[in-house]
Amino acid sequence: MSQLDIPLRGIDHLRFFVGNARQSAYFYRNAFGFDVIAYAGLETKTRHEAGYVLRQGDITFVLASPLGPEHPDSYRIVQHGDGVQDIALQVDDVAAAYRMAIERGAGGVQPPTLLEDEHGVYEYAVIRAYGDTTHSFVNRDRYRGVFAPGYKPLDPDRYSPRTFEPVGLHSIDHIVGNVEEGKMDEWVHFYERVLGFSQLISFDDKDISTDYSALMSKVVQGGGGRIKFPINEPAKSRRRSQIEEYLNFYRGPGVQHIALATDNIIETVRALRHNDVSFLRVPRAYYDMLPERIGLIEENIAELADLGILVDRDDEGYMLQIFTKPVEDRPTLFFEIIERHGSKSFGKGNFKALFEAIEREQARRGTL
Ligand code: FE2
């Protein structure tokens, strides 16, 4: 760690701003296997919004909805639809982190603030990131409550423990941001300059991304490698840009996908599919070339093909991944489920493999 780094311990939580937090909590609980652990709202004397805290492993999501148009963020619902509002980072010293970030050019949203209740003191501050997304700096060393002042443990009558099934997700692997065409380097520099991140150069940083995926991507990491943020921008290519579509529907830059890690992707994806989570379809032809492309892996390829799980390899190992369809009506935020076996890459080899698989299927149909 250089002296310029703001000491970041890791990701504390993600705050989603949504149209109906009560129903989103049901979705993330019953489909994605999160436990709902805390609530803030009218019953806990929070007048402006309802908030639900969800947890699975080390992953914490907060789902918040405004209770009226006077909520300072209520415009987000019309503008962006449901999406990630804040990526909260745990720090040793909120005031120092905020001061350093502002000195290095970050935009301030909320100066260092202490919230207090009978469980102690919760400190936070907020800076701007891409689009309307923000980063909170959070310190909860002196707080012993369930999440933060204002939040209370969920009423035990609310959900039946019988209906709760975790699916094996344990941590956030990476969070991807989509930014406007030509802005990727600007945001890479923001993370380097303001937060002391470094750019992660991996073997898959080649032109395949432009040729096959219609996007350009660079990865920054911080917090001793515990925080990884790939940044995408649209690129001119053979295919229409999925990033452009996101930017059109989200009305600007924002979080595109959140990759959640599991130690058993087959079990996790089986459980998610059972819970009606929809995943992107993978052409059968993708698996024809898999043994040749990937070599020996522990998993059974027929089982991976059955579930639509993708595999990529680099010189350090391999990884398995799968992408959900967008989880709201707009084609914006989606999730990735990932299991790593040594590989530190993000699966760019799959862009080319998927593209070629689609072409092989077209060739079979005589439509190429
Ligand atoms: Fe990803």
Coordinates of C-alpha atoms and ligand atoms in Angstrom, one line a residue:
M1 CA 0.0 0.0 0.0
S2 CA 1.4 3.4 -1.0
Q3 CA 1.2 6.4 1.3
L4 CA -1.3 7.9 -1.1
D5 CA -3.8 5.1 -0.5
I6 CA -6.9 5.7 1.5
P7 CA -7.0 2.5 3.7
L8 CA -10.1 0.6 2.5
R9 CA -11.0 -2.5 4.3
G10 CA -13.5 -3.8 1.7
I11 CA -17.1 -3.4 0.6
D12 CA -19.4 -2.7 3.5
H13 CA -22.8 -2.9 1.6
L14 CA -24.6 -2.0 -1.6
R15 CA -27.6 0.4 -1.3
F16 CA -30.2 -0.1 -4.0
F17 CA -32.9 2.5 -4.6
V18 CA -36.0 0.8 -5.8
G19 CA -39.7 1.4 -6.4
N20 CA -41.0 -1.0 -3.8
A21 CA -38.4 -2.2 -1.3
R22 CA -40.9 -4.5 0.4
Q23 CA -41.4 -6.5 -2.8
S24 CA -37.7 -6.3 -3.8
A25 CA -36.8 -7.8 -0.4
Y26 CA -39.1 -10.7 -1.1
F27 CA -37.5 -11.2 -4.5
Y28 CA -33.9 -11.2 -3.1
R29 CA -34.9 -13.4 -0.2
N30 CA -36.9 -16.0 -2.1
A31 CA -35.1 -16.0 -5.4
F32 CA -31.5 -15.2 -4.4
G33 CA -31.4 -16.7 -0.9
F34 CA -30.7 -13.6 1.2
D35 CA -31.8 -13.4 4.8
V36 CA -33.8 -10.2 5.6
I37 CA -32.2 -9.1 8.9
A38 CA -33.2 -5.5 9.5
Y39 CA -35.9 -2.9 8.6
A40 CA -36.3 0.9 8.9
G41 CA -39.6 2.6 8.1
L42 CA -42.7 4.2 9.6
E43 CA -42.8 1.5 12.4
T44 CA -39.2 2.4 13.5
K45 CA -39.8 6.2 13.2
T46 CA -38.1 6.6 9.8
R47 CA -40.5 8.9 8.1
H48 CA -39.0 9.5 4.6
E49 CA -38.1 6.0 3.4
A50 CA -38.5 2.2 3.9
G51 CA -35.3 0.2 4.1
Y52 CA -34.5 -3.5 4.3
V53 CA -31.1 -5.0 5.1
L54 CA -30.4 -8.3 3.5
R55 CA -27.5 -10.6 4.1
Q56 CA -25.9 -13.8 2.7
G57 CA -22.4 -14.7 3.7
D58 CA -20.4 -11.5 3.7
I59 CA -22.8 -9.8 1.2
T60 CA -25.0 -7.0 2.6
F61 CA -27.6 -5.3 0.4
V62 CA -29.8 -2.4 1.5
L63 CA -33.0 -1.9 -0.4
A64 CA -34.6 1.5 0.0
S65 CA -37.8 3.1 -1.3
P66 CA -39.0 6.7 -0.8
L67 CA -42.2 7.2 1.1
G68 CA -43.1 10.4 -0.9
P69 CA -41.9 12.8 -3.6
E70 CA -40.1 15.0 -1.0
H71 CA -37.5 12.3 -0.5
P72 CA -34.3 13.9 -1.9
D73 CA -33.6 10.8 -4.1
S74 CA -37.2 10.2 -5.3
Y75 CA -36.3 11.4 -8.8
R76 CA -34.1 8.3 -9.2
I77 CA -37.2 6.0 -9.6
V78 CA -38.4 7.9 -12.7
Q79 CA -34.9 8.6 -14.1
H80 CA -33.1 5.3 -13.5
G81 CA -35.7 2.8 -12.4
D82 CA -34.4 0.3 -9.8
G83 CA -30.7 0.3 -9.5
V84 CA -27.6 0.6 -7.3
Q85 CA -27.3 4.0 -5.6
D86 CA -24.3 3.6 -3.4
I87 CA -21.3 1.3 -3.1
A88 CA -20.3 1.7 0.6
L89 CA -16.6 1.1 1.5
Q90 CA -15.4 0.3 5.0
V91 CA -12.6 2.6 6.2
D92 CA -10.6 3.1 9.4
D93 CA -11.2 6.8 9.5
V94 CA -14.2 8.4 7.8
A95 CA -13.1 12.0 8.2
A96 CA -9.6 11.3 6.9
A97 CA -10.9 9.3 3.9
Y98 CA -13.4 12.0 3.0
R99 CA -10.9 14.8 3.4
M100 CA -8.3 13.0 1.2
A101 CA -10.9 12.1 -1.5
I102 CA -12.1 15.7 -1.7
E103 CA -8.5 17.1 -1.8
R104 CA -7.9 14.8 -4.8
G105 CA -10.9 16.1 -6.7
A106 CA -13.9 13.9 -5.7
G107 CA -17.3 15.6 -5.5
G108 CA -18.7 15.7 -2.0
V109 CA -22.3 14.6 -1.3
Q110 CA -22.4 14.2 2.5
P111 CA -19.6 15.4 4.8
P112 CA -18.5 13.1 7.7
T113 CA -21.6 12.4 9.8
L114 CA -22.2 10.6 13.1
L115 CA -25.4 8.7 13.7
E116 CA -26.0 7.6 17.2
D117 CA -28.5 5.3 19.0
E118 CA -28.4 3.1 22.1
H119 CA -26.1 0.6 20.2
G120 CA -23.4 3.1 19.6
V121 CA -22.0 5.4 16.9
Y122 CA -22.1 4.8 13.2
E123 CA -19.9 7.1 11.0
Y124 CA -20.2 7.8 7.3
A125 CA -19.5 10.3 4.5
V126 CA -20.5 10.2 0.8
I127 CA -18.6 11.1 -2.4
R128 CA -19.8 11.1 -6.1
A129 CA -18.8 8.3 -8.5
Y130 CA -19.9 7.7 -12.1
G131 CA -23.3 9.0 -13.0
D132 CA -25.7 9.3 -10.0
T133 CA -23.8 6.5 -8.2
T134 CA -22.0 7.3 -5.0
H135 CA -19.4 5.8 -2.6
S136 CA -20.0 6.0 1.1
F137 CA -17.1 5.7 3.5
V138 CA -18.4 3.8 6.5
N139 CA -17.0 3.0 9.9
R140 CA -19.0 0.8 12.3
D141 CA -16.2 0.0 14.9
R142 CA -18.1 1.7 17.6
Y143 CA -21.6 0.3 16.6
R144 CA -23.1 -2.9 17.9
G145 CA -26.6 -2.7 16.5
V146 CA -28.0 -4.8 13.7
F147 CA -27.0 -2.4 10.8
A148 CA -27.1 1.3 11.5
P149 CA -29.1 3.7 13.7
G150 CA -32.7 3.8 12.5
Y151 CA -32.7 0.1 11.6
K152 CA -34.3 -2.6 13.8
P153 CA -34.1 -6.4 13.6
L154 CA -36.9 -7.7 11.4
D155 CA -40.2 -8.6 13.2
P156 CA -39.9 -12.4 13.5
D157 CA -43.5 -12.8 12.3
R158 CA -42.6 -11.3 9.0
Y159 CA -41.2 -14.3 7.2
S160 CA -41.4 -18.0 8.0
P161 CA -37.9 -19.5 8.6
R162 CA -39.3 -22.6 6.9
T163 CA -39.4 -20.8 3.5
F164 CA -35.8 -19.5 3.7
E165 CA -33.1 -21.3 1.7
P166 CA -29.6 -19.7 1.3
V167 CA -28.1 -20.6 -2.1
G168 CA -24.4 -20.6 -1.2
L169 CA -23.4 -17.0 -2.2
H170 CA -20.6 -15.8 0.1
S171 CA -19.0 -12.5 -1.1
I172 CA -19.0 -9.8 -3.7
D173 CA -16.3 -10.7 -6.3
H174 CA -16.6 -7.5 -8.4
I175 CA -19.0 -4.7 -9.3
V176 CA -19.0 -3.4 -12.9
G177 CA -19.8 0.2 -13.9
N178 CA -21.0 1.3 -17.4
V179 CA -19.8 4.8 -18.4
E180 CA -20.3 6.8 -21.5
E181 CA -18.2 6.2 -24.7
G182 CA -14.8 7.8 -24.3
K183 CA -15.1 8.1 -20.5
M184 CA -13.6 4.8 -19.4
D185 CA -10.0 6.1 -18.9
E186 CA -11.3 9.2 -17.0
W187 CA -13.0 6.9 -14.4
V188 CA -10.0 4.5 -14.3
H189 CA -7.9 7.6 -13.4
F190 CA -10.6 8.7 -10.9
Y191 CA -10.1 5.5 -8.9
E192 CA -6.4 5.7 -9.2
R193 CA -6.1 9.3 -8.3
V194 CA -8.8 9.7 -5.7
L195 CA -9.0 6.3 -4.0
G196 CA -5.4 5.0 -4.7
F197 CA -6.6 2.0 -6.7
S198 CA -4.4 0.3 -9.3
Q199 CA -5.2 -1.0 -12.7
L200 CA -5.4 -4.7 -13.0
I201 CA -3.8 -5.9 -16.2
S202 CA -4.9 -9.4 -17.0
F203 CA -4.1 -11.7 -19.8
D204 CA -7.6 -11.3 -21.3
D205 CA -7.0 -7.5 -21.9
K206 CA -6.8 -8.0 -25.6
D207 CA -8.8 -6.8 -28.6
I208 CA -11.2 -9.7 -28.4
S209 CA -13.4 -7.5 -26.2
T210 CA -13.8 -5.0 -29.0
D211 CA -14.3 -7.5 -31.8
Y212 CA -16.8 -9.8 -30.0
S213 CA -18.4 -8.0 -27.2
A214 CA -18.9 -4.4 -28.3
L215 CA -17.4 -3.1 -25.2
M216 CA -14.1 -1.8 -23.8
S217 CA -13.2 -2.7 -20.3
K218 CA -10.5 -1.9 -17.7
V219 CA -10.4 -3.2 -14.2
V220 CA -9.3 -1.2 -11.1
Q221 CA -8.7 -2.7 -7.7
G222 CA -8.1 -1.4 -4.2
G223 CA -8.3 -2.4 -0.6
G224 CA -5.4 -4.9 -1.0
G225 CA -7.3 -6.6 -3.9
R226 CA -10.5 -7.0 -2.0
I227 CA -12.4 -4.5 -4.1
K228 CA -12.5 -4.9 -7.9
F229 CA -14.4 -2.5 -10.2
P230 CA -14.3 -3.2 -13.9
I231 CA -15.3 -0.1 -15.9
N232 CA -17.0 -0.6 -19.3
E233 CA -17.6 1.8 -22.1
P234 CA -19.4 1.1 -25.4
A235 CA -17.2 0.3 -28.4
K236 CA -17.9 0.3 -32.2
S237 CA -17.8 -3.4 -33.2
R238 CA -19.5 -6.1 -35.2
R239 CA -22.4 -6.2 -32.7
R240 CA -24.7 -3.6 -31.3
S241 CA -23.4 -2.4 -28.0
Q242 CA -25.1 -3.8 -24.9
I243 CA -23.5 -0.9 -23.0
E244 CA -25.3 1.7 -25.2
E245 CA -28.6 0.0 -24.5
Y246 CA -27.9 0.1 -20.7
L247 CA -26.9 3.8 -20.9
N248 CA -30.1 4.6 -22.8
F249 CA -32.4 2.8 -20.4
Y250 CA -30.6 3.7 -17.2
R251 CA -30.4 7.3 -18.5
G252 CA -26.7 7.5 -17.8
P253 CA -23.8 5.7 -16.3
G254 CA -24.4 3.2 -13.4
V255 CA -23.8 -0.2 -12.0
Q256 CA -24.2 -2.8 -14.8
H257 CA -23.7 -6.1 -12.9
I258 CA -22.7 -7.4 -9.5
A259 CA -20.7 -10.6 -9.4
L260 CA -21.4 -12.8 -6.4
A261 CA -19.0 -15.6 -5.5
T262 CA -19.9 -19.2 -4.5
D263 CA -17.8 -22.2 -3.7
N264 CA -20.1 -24.6 -5.6
I265 CA -21.6 -22.9 -8.7
I266 CA -23.4 -26.0 -9.7
E267 CA -25.4 -26.2 -6.5
T268 CA -25.9 -22.4 -6.4
V269 CA -27.2 -22.2 -10.0
R270 CA -29.4 -25.2 -9.5
A271 CA -31.0 -23.6 -6.5
L272 CA -31.4 -20.2 -8.3
R273 CA -33.0 -21.9 -11.3
H274 CA -35.3 -23.7 -8.9
N275 CA -36.2 -20.3 -7.5
D276 CA -37.1 -19.0 -11.0
V277 CA -34.0 -16.8 -11.5
S278 CA -33.6 -16.4 -15.3
F279 CA -30.2 -16.7 -16.8
L280 CA -28.8 -15.9 -20.3
R281 CA -29.1 -18.7 -22.7
V282 CA -25.9 -20.4 -23.8
P283 CA -25.8 -22.1 -27.2
R284 CA -25.2 -25.9 -26.9
A285 CA -22.4 -25.4 -29.5
Y286 CA -20.4 -23.5 -26.8
Y287 CA -19.8 -26.8 -25.0
D288 CA -18.5 -28.6 -28.2
M289 CA -15.2 -26.7 -28.0
L290 CA -15.0 -26.4 -24.2
P291 CA -12.6 -29.4 -23.4
E292 CA -10.3 -28.2 -26.2
R293 CA -10.4 -24.6 -25.0
I294 CA -10.2 -25.1 -21.2
G295 CA -8.5 -28.4 -20.6
L296 CA -9.1 -30.4 -17.5
I297 CA -11.5 -29.1 -14.9
E298 CA -13.1 -30.7 -11.8
E299 CA -16.7 -30.1 -13.0
N300 CA -18.7 -32.4 -15.2
I301 CA -19.1 -30.6 -18.6
A302 CA -22.6 -32.2 -19.2
E303 CA -23.7 -30.7 -15.9
L304 CA -22.3 -27.3 -16.8
A305 CA -24.0 -27.5 -20.2
D306 CA -27.3 -28.4 -18.5
L307 CA -27.2 -25.3 -16.3
G308 CA -25.6 -23.0 -18.9
I309 CA -22.5 -22.3 -16.9
L310 CA -19.5 -20.8 -18.8
V311 CA -15.8 -21.5 -18.2
D312 CA -12.7 -19.5 -18.9
R313 CA -9.0 -20.1 -18.2
D314 CA -5.8 -18.1 -17.8
D315 CA -2.3 -19.0 -16.8
E316 CA -3.2 -19.1 -13.1
G317 CA -6.3 -21.3 -13.3
Y318 CA -9.9 -21.3 -14.4
M319 CA -13.2 -19.8 -13.4
L320 CA -16.8 -20.6 -13.9
Q321 CA -19.4 -17.9 -14.4
I322 CA -23.0 -17.3 -15.4
F323 CA -25.1 -14.2 -16.0
T324 CA -28.7 -13.6 -15.0
K325 CA -31.1 -11.7 -17.2
P326 CA -31.8 -8.1 -16.0
V327 CA -33.6 -8.2 -12.7
E328 CA -35.9 -5.3 -13.4
D329 CA -38.1 -4.3 -16.4
R330 CA -35.4 -2.0 -18.0
P331 CA -32.5 -3.9 -19.5
T332 CA -30.1 -2.5 -16.9
L333 CA -28.8 -4.2 -13.8
F334 CA -28.1 -8.0 -13.8
F335 CA -26.0 -10.4 -11.6
E336 CA -23.1 -12.7 -12.3
I337 CA -22.5 -15.9 -10.3
I338 CA -18.8 -16.8 -10.2
E339 CA -16.6 -19.6 -8.8
R340 CA -12.8 -19.1 -9.1
H341 CA -10.2 -21.9 -9.3
G342 CA -7.1 -19.7 -9.3
S343 CA -8.0 -17.6 -12.3
K344 CA -8.2 -13.8 -11.5
S345 CA -9.7 -12.9 -14.9
F346 CA -13.3 -11.7 -15.6
G347 CA -14.2 -14.1 -18.4
K348 CA -13.4 -12.2 -21.5
G349 CA -12.4 -15.4 -23.4
N350 CA -16.1 -16.2 -23.2
F351 CA -17.1 -13.3 -25.5
K352 CA -15.2 -14.9 -28.3
A353 CA -16.3 -18.5 -27.4
L354 CA -19.9 -17.4 -27.3
F355 CA -19.7 -15.5 -30.5
E356 CA -18.2 -18.5 -32.3
A357 CA -20.7 -20.9 -30.8
I358 CA -23.6 -18.7 -32.1
E359 CA -21.9 -18.7 -35.6
R360 CA -21.6 -22.6 -35.5
E361 CA -25.3 -22.8 -34.7
Q362 CA -26.1 -20.4 -37.5
A363 CA -24.0 -22.5 -39.8
R364 CA -25.9 -25.6 -38.8
R365 CA -29.2 -23.8 -39.7
G366 CA -27.7 -22.5 -42.9
T367 CA -28.4 -18.8 -41.9
L368 CA -24.8 -17.7 -41.6
Ligands
FE2_1 FE -18.3 -9.7 -14.3

